[in-house]
CSV table of C-alpha atoms in Angstrom, one decimal:
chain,number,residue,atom,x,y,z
A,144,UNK,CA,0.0,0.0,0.0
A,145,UNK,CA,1.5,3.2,-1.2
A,146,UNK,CA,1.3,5.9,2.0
A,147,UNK,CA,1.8,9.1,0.0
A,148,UNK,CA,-1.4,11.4,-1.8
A,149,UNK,CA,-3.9,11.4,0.9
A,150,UNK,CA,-6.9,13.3,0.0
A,151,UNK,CA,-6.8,16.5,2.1
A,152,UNK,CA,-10.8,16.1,2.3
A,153,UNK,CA,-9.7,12.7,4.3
A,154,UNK,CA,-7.6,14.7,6.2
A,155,UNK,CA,-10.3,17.3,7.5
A,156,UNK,CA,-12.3,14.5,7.8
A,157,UNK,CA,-10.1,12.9,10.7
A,158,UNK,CA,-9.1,15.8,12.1
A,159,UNK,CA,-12.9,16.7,13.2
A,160,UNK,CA,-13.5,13.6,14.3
A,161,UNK,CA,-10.0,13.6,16.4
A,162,UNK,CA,-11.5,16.9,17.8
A,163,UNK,CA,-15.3,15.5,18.4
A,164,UNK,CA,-13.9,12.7,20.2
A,165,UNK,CA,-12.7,14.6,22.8
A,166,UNK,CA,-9.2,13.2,23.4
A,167,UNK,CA,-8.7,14.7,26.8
A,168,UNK,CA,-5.6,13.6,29.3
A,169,UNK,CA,-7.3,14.3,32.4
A,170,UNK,CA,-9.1,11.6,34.4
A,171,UNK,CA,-9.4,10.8,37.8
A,172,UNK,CA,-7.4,7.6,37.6
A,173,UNK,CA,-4.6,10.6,36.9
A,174,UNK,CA,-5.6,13.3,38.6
A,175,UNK,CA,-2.8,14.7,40.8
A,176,UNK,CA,-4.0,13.3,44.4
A,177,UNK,CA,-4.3,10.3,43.5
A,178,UNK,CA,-1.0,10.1,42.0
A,179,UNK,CA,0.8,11.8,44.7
A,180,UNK,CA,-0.1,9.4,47.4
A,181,UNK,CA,-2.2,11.6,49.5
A,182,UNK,CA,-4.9,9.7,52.0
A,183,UNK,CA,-7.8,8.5,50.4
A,184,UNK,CA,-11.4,9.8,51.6
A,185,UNK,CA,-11.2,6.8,53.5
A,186,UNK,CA,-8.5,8.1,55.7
A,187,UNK,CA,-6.0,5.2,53.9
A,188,UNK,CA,-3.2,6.3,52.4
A,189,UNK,CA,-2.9,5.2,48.7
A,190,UNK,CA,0.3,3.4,47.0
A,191,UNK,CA,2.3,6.5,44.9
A,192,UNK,CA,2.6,5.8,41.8
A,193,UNK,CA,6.2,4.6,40.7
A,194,UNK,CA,7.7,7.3,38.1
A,195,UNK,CA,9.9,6.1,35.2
A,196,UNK,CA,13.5,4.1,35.8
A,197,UNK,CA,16.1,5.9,34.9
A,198,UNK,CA,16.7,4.3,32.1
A,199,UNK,CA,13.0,5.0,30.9
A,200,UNK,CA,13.8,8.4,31.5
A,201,UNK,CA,16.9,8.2,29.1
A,202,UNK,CA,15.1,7.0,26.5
A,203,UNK,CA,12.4,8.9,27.0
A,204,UNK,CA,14.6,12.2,26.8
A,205,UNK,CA,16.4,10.7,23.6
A,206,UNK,CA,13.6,10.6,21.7
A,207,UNK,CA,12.5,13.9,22.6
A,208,UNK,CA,15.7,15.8,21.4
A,209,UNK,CA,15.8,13.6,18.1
A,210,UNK,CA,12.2,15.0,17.4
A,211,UNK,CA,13.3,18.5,19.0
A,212,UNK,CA,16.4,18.3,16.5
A,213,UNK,CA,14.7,16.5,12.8
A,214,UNK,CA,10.6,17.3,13.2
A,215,UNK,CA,11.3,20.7,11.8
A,216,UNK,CA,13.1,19.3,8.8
A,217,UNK,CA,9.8,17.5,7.8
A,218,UNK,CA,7.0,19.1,5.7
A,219,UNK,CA,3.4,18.7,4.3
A,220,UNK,CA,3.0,18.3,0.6
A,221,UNK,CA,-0.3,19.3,-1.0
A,222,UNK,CA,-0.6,18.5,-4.5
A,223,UNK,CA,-4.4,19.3,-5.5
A,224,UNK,CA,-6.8,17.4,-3.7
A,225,UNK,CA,-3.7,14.9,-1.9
A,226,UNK,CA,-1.5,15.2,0.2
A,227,UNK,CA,2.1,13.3,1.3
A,228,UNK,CA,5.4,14.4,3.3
A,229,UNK,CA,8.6,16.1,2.4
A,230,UNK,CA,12.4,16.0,4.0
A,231,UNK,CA,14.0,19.7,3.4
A,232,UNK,CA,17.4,18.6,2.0
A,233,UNK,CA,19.4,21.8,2.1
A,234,UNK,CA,19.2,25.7,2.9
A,235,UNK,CA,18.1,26.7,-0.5
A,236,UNK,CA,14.3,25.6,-0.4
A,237,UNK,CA,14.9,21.6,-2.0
A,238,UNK,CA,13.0,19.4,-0.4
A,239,UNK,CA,13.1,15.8,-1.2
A,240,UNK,CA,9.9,13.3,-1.6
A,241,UNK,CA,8.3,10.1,-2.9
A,242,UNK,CA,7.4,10.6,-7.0
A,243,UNK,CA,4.1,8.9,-6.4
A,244,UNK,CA,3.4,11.6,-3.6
A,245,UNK,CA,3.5,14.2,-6.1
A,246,UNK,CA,2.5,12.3,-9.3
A,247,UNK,CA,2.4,14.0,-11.9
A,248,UNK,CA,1.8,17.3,-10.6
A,249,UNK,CA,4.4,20.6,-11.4
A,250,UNK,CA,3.4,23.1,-8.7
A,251,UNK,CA,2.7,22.2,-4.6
A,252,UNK,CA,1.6,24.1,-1.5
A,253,UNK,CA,4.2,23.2,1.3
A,254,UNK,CA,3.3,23.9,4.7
A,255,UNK,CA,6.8,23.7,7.3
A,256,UNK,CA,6.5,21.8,10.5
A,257,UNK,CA,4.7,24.1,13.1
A,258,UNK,CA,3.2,26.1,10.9
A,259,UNK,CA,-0.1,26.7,9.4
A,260,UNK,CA,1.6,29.4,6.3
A,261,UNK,CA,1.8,27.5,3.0
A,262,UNK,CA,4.6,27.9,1.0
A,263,UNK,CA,4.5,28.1,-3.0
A,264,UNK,CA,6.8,25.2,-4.3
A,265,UNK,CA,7.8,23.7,-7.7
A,266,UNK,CA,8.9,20.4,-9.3
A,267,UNK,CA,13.0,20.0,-10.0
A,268,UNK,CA,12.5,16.8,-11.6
A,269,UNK,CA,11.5,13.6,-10.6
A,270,UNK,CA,12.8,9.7,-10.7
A,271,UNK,CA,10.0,7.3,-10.6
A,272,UNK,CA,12.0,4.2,-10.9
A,273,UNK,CA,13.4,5.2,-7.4
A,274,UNK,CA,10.2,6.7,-6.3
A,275,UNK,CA,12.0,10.0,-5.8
A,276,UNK,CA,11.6,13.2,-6.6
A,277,UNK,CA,12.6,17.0,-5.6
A,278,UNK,CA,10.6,19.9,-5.3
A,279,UNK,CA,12.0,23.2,-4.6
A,280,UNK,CA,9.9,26.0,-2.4
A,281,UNK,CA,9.7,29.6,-4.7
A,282,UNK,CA,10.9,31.6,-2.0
A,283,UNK,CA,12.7,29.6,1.0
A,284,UNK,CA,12.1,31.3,4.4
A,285,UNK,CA,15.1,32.5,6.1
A,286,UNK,CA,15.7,29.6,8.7
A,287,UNK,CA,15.3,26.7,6.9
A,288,UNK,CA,16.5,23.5,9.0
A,289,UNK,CA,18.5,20.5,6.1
A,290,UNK,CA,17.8,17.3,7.5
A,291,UNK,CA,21.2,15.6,8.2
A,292,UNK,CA,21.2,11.9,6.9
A,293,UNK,CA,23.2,8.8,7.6
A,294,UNK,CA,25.0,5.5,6.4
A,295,UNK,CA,23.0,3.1,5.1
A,296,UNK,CA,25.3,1.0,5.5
A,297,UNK,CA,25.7,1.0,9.3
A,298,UNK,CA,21.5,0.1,9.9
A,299,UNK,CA,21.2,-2.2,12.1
A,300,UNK,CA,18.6,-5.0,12.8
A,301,UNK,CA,16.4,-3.6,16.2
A,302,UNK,CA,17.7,-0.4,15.9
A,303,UNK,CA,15.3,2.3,17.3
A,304,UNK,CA,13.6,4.0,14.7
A,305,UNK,CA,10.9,7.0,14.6
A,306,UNK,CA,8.5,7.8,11.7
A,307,UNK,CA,7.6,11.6,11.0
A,308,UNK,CA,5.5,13.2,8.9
A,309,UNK,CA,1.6,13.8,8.3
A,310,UNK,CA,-0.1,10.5,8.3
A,311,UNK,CA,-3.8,10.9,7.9
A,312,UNK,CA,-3.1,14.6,7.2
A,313,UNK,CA,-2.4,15.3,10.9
A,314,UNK,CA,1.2,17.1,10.4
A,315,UNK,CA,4.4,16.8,12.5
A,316,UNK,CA,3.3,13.4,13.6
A,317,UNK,CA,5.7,11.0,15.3
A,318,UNK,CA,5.8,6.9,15.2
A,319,UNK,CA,8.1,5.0,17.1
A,320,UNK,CA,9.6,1.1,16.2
A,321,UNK,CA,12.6,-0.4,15.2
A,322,UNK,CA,14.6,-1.7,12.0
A,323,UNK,CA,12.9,-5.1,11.7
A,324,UNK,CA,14.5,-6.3,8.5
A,325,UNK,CA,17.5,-4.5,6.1
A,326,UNK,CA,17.8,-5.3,2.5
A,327,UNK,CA,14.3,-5.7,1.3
A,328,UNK,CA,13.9,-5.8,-2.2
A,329,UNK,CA,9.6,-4.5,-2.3
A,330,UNK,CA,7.5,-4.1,-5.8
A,331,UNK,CA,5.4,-1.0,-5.2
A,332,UNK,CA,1.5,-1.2,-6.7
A,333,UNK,CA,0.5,0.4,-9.4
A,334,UNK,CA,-1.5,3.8,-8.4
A,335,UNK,CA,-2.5,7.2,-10.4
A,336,UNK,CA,1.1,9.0,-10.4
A,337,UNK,CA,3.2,5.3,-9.7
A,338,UNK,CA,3.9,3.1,-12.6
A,339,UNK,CA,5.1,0.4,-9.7
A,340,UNK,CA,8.6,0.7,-8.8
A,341,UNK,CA,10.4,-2.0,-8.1
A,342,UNK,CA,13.2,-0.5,-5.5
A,343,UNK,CA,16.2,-2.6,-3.4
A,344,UNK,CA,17.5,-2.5,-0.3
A,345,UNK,CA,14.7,-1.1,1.6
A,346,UNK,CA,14.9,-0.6,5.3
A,347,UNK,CA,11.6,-2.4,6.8
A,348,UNK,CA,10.5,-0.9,10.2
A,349,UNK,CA,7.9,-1.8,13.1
A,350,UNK,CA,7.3,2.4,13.3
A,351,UNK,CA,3.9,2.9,11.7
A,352,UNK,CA,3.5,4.7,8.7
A,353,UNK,CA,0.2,5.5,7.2
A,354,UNK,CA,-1.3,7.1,4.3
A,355,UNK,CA,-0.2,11.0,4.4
A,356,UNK,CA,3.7,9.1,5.7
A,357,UNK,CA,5.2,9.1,1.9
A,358,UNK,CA,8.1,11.4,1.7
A,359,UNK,CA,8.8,11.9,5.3
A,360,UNK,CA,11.2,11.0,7.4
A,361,UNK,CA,12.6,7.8,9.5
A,362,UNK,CA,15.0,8.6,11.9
A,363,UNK,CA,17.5,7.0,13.7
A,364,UNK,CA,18.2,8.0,17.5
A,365,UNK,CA,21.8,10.0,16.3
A,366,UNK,CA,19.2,12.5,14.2
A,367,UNK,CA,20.1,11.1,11.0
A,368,UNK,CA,17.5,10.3,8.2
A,369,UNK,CA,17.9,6.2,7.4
A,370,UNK,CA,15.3,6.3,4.7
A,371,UNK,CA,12.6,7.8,3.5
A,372,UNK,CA,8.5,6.4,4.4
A,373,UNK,CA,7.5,5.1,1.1
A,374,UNK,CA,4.3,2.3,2.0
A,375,UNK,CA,3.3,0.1,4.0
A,376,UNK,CA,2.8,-3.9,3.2
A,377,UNK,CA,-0.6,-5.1,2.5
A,378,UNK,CA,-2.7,-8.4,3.6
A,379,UNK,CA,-3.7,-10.3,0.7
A,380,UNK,CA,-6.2,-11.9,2.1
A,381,UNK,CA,-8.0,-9.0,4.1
A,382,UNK,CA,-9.0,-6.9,0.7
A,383,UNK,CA,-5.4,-4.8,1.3
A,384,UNK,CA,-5.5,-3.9,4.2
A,385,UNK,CA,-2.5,-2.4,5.6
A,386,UNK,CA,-0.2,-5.4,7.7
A,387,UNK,CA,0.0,-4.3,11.0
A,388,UNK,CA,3.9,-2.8,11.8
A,389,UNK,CA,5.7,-3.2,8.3
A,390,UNK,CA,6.9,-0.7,6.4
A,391,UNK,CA,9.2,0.1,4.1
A,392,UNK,CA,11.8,3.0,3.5
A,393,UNK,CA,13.9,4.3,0.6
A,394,UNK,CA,17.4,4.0,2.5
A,395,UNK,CA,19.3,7.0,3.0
A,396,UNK,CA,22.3,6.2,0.2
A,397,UNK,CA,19.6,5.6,-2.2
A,398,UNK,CA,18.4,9.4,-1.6
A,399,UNK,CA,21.2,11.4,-1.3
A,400,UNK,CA,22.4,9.7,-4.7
A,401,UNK,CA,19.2,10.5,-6.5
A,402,UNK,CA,18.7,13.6,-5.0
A,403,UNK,CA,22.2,15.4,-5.6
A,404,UNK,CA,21.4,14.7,-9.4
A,405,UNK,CA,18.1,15.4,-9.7
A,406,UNK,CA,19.2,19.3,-8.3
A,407,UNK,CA,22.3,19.2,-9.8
A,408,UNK,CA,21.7,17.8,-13.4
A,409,UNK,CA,17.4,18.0,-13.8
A,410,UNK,CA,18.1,14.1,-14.6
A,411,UNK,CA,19.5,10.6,-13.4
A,412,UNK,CA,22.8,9.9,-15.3
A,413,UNK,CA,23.9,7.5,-12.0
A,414,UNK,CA,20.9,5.3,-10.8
A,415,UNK,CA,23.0,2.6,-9.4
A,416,UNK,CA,20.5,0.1,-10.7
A,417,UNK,CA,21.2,-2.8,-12.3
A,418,UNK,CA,20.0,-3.5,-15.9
A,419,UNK,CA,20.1,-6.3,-18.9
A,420,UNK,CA,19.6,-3.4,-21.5
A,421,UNK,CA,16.5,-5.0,-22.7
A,422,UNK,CA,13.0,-4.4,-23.3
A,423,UNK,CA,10.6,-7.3,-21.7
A,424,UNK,CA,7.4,-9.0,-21.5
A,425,UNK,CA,5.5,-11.7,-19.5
A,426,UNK,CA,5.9,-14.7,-21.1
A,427,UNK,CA,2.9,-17.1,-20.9
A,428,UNK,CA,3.0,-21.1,-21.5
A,429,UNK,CA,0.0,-23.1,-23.2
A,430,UNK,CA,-1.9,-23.2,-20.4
A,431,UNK,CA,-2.4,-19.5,-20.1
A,432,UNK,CA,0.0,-19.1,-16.9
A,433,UNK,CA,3.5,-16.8,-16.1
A,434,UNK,CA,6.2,-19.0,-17.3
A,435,UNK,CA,9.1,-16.1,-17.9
A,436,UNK,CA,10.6,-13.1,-19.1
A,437,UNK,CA,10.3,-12.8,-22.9
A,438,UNK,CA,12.7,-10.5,-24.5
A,439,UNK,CA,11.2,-7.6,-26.9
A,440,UNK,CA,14.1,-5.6,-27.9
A,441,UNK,CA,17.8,-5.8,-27.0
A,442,UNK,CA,20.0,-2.6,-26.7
A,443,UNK,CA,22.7,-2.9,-29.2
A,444,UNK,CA,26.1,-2.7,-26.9
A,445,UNK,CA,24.0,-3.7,-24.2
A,446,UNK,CA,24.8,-5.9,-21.5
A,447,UNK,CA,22.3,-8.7,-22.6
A,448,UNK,CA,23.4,-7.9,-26.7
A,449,UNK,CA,26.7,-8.7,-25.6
A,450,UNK,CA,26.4,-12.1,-23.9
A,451,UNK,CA,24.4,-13.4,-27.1
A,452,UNK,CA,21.0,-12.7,-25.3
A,453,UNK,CA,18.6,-12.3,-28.4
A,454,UNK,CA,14.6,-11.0,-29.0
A,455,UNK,CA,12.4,-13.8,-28.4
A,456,UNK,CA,14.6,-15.7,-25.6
A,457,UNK,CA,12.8,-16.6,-22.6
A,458,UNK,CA,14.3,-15.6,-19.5
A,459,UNK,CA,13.8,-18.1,-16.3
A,460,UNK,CA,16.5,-17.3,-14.1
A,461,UNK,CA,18.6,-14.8,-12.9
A,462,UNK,CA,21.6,-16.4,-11.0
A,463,UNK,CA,19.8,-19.2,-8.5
A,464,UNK,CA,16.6,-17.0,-8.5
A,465,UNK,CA,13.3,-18.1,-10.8
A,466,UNK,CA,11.6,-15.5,-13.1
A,467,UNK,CA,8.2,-16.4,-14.0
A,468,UNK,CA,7.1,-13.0,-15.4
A,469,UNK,CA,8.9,-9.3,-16.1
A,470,UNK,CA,8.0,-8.7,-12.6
A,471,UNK,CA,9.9,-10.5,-11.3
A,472,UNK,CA,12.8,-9.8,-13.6
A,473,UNK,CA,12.8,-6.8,-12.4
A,474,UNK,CA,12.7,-7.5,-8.7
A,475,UNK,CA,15.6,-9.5,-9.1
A,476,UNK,CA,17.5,-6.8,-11.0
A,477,UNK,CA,16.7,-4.5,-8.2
A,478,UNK,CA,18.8,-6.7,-5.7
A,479,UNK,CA,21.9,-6.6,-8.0
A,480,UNK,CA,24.2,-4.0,-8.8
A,481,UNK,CA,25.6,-2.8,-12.1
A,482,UNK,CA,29.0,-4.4,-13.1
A,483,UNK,CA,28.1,-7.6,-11.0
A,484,UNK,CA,28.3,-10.8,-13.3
A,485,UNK,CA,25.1,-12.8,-13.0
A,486,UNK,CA,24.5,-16.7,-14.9
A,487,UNK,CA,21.0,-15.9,-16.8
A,488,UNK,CA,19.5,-19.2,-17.9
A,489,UNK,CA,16.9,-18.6,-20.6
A,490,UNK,CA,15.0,-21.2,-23.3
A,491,UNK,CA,15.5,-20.5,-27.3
A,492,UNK,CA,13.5,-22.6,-29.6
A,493,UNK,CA,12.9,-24.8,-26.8
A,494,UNK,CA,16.2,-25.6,-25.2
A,495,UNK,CA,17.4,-24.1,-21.9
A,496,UNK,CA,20.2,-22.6,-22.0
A,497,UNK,CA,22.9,-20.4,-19.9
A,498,UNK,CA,25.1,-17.0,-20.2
A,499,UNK,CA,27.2,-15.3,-18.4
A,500,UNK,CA,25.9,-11.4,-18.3
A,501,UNK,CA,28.1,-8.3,-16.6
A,502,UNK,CA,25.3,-6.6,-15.8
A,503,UNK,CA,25.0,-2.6,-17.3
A,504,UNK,CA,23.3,0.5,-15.4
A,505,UNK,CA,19.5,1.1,-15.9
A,506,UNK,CA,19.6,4.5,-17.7
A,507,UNK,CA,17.3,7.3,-16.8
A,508,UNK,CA,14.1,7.5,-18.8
């Protein structure tokens, strides 16, 4: 389930009923007598309740000054009737995002954390294959706080983890969980303004993210952006519903590589994807179902043209991994890395047969 373009009708929606619910933190389980230990009506003194451990209070306090020192480096995005997140990624107004939270839109309102002013913003370019883009705000407020992001490489499995941005529309919101997996290779669904990326290396986290999530940020307890909220994984057999605590982020190497060309260059020349330099197609057998990845078109120079890879071969493997359709071709793909050499095992006129491919570099569209 993608988490970006929430309708800002949705969001008005929730916030009223937030507010008709009356969400108040007094009660006389909490009042302050009863929590102090004072004597009872009865004349019995009640227990006091025990306050946090120290190390609680530790935690508690880290958290606090990692939202005190990121939260203002996370925005809202409205694009029309939607609405997503946004990381600001330097002093000069960029701010980075999911491409299916702004689709294919050209001009934004941006409203900044704590703030209810929106802020005129246009599109810089966009990657969908990454699911990134950048917008940049028409004139940046003096002030502006660059979210500072780290290694992917050093995530850990349990690390802590917090989630910020405006799920649900309710902005400046904070999640909490930890890195649950690293690595994850996740197919995104095909939605107006996503064509269905298929992205690698994903960090997946217990933190909750939600529709209104896309684009922000998750946030490691040094106050460095790991990745960036992109969706949240589905139940197939409960109509797509969102799977309780798993997510999925863009990791932080993944952004900052996209996102210094996209400003610097209007364009990808760099993905850092993995490619055959092929066109594709589902293949289907005689009885109707997925049996591989037919090849349309090869790229003359390419890396499949020059292992002897030919239009009409039937790709069925990539390395010790089955492809069954160009779905899965490309999920494979995204796990690799350009210049790796990969054993491709493919049928031609009906016999199996191997090569060895050095894979080439998916080139921007």
């Amino acid at each position: 389930m993608l988490t970006g373009r929430l309708p800002a009708a949705l969001a008005v929606a929730v916030a009223a009923a937030l507010t008709l619910a009356g969400c108040s933190s007094g009660s006389p389980a909490s009042s302050p007598v009863a929590a102090t230990g004072s004597p009872s009506a009865s004349g019995t003194k009640q227990p006091t309740t025990p306050g946090p451990s120290n190390g609680a209070t530790q935690l508690q306090e880290a958290y606090q000054t990692v939202i005190a020192n990121v939260l203002p480096s996370v925005v809202q995005i409205t694009t029309g009737d939607s609405l997503g997140s946004g990381i600001v990624y330097d002093d000069k107004g960029d701010i980075v995002t999911n491409a299916h939270v702004i689709g294919s839109a050209k001009s934004f309102t941006v409203t900044l954390a704590n703030s209810t002013k929106t802020l005129d913003a246009g599109l810089v370019a966009s990657y969908p294959d990454s699911d990134l883009a950048v917008i940049r705000l028409t004139s940046p407020p003096s002030g502006l706080r660059p979210a500072s992001f780290g290694d992917s490489g050093k995530v850990q499995l349990g690390q802590i983890t917090l989630a910020m941005g405006s799920p649900l529309g309710l902005s400046s919101s904070v999640t909490q969980g930890i890195v649950s997996a690293t690595g994850r290779t996740v197919s995104e669904p095909q939605a107006p303004g996503s064509p269905g990326a298929t992205i690698g290396n994903m960090v997946q986290t217990s933190a909750a993210i939600n529709p209104g999530n896309s684009g922000g940020a998750l946030v490691d307890l040094d106050s460095k952006v790991i990745g960036i909220n992109t969706l949240a994984a589905t139940e197939p057999q409960s109509n797509g519903a969102a799977a309780p605590g798993i997510g999925f982020a863009i990791p932080a190497s993944t952004i900052t590589n996209i996102a210094d060309q996209l400003i610097k260059q209007g364009k990808v020349t760099n993905s850092g994807r993995a490619a055959l330099g092929i066109t594709a197609r589902t293949s289907f057998d005689q009885q109707f179902q997925p049996a591989g990845a037919v090849i349309v078109a090869v790229t003359a120079g390419g890396a499949a043209a020059s292992a002897g890879l030919q239009a009409g071969d039937v790709i069925t493997k990539i390395g010790d991994t089955a492809v069954d359709s160009l779905n899965a071709l490309t999920t494979a793909l995204a796990s690799l890395t350009p210049g790796s050499k990969v054993t491709v095992t493919y049928t031609r006129d009906g016999a199996t047969k191997t090569a060895e491919v050095t894979l080439g570099e998916l080139e921007s569209p």
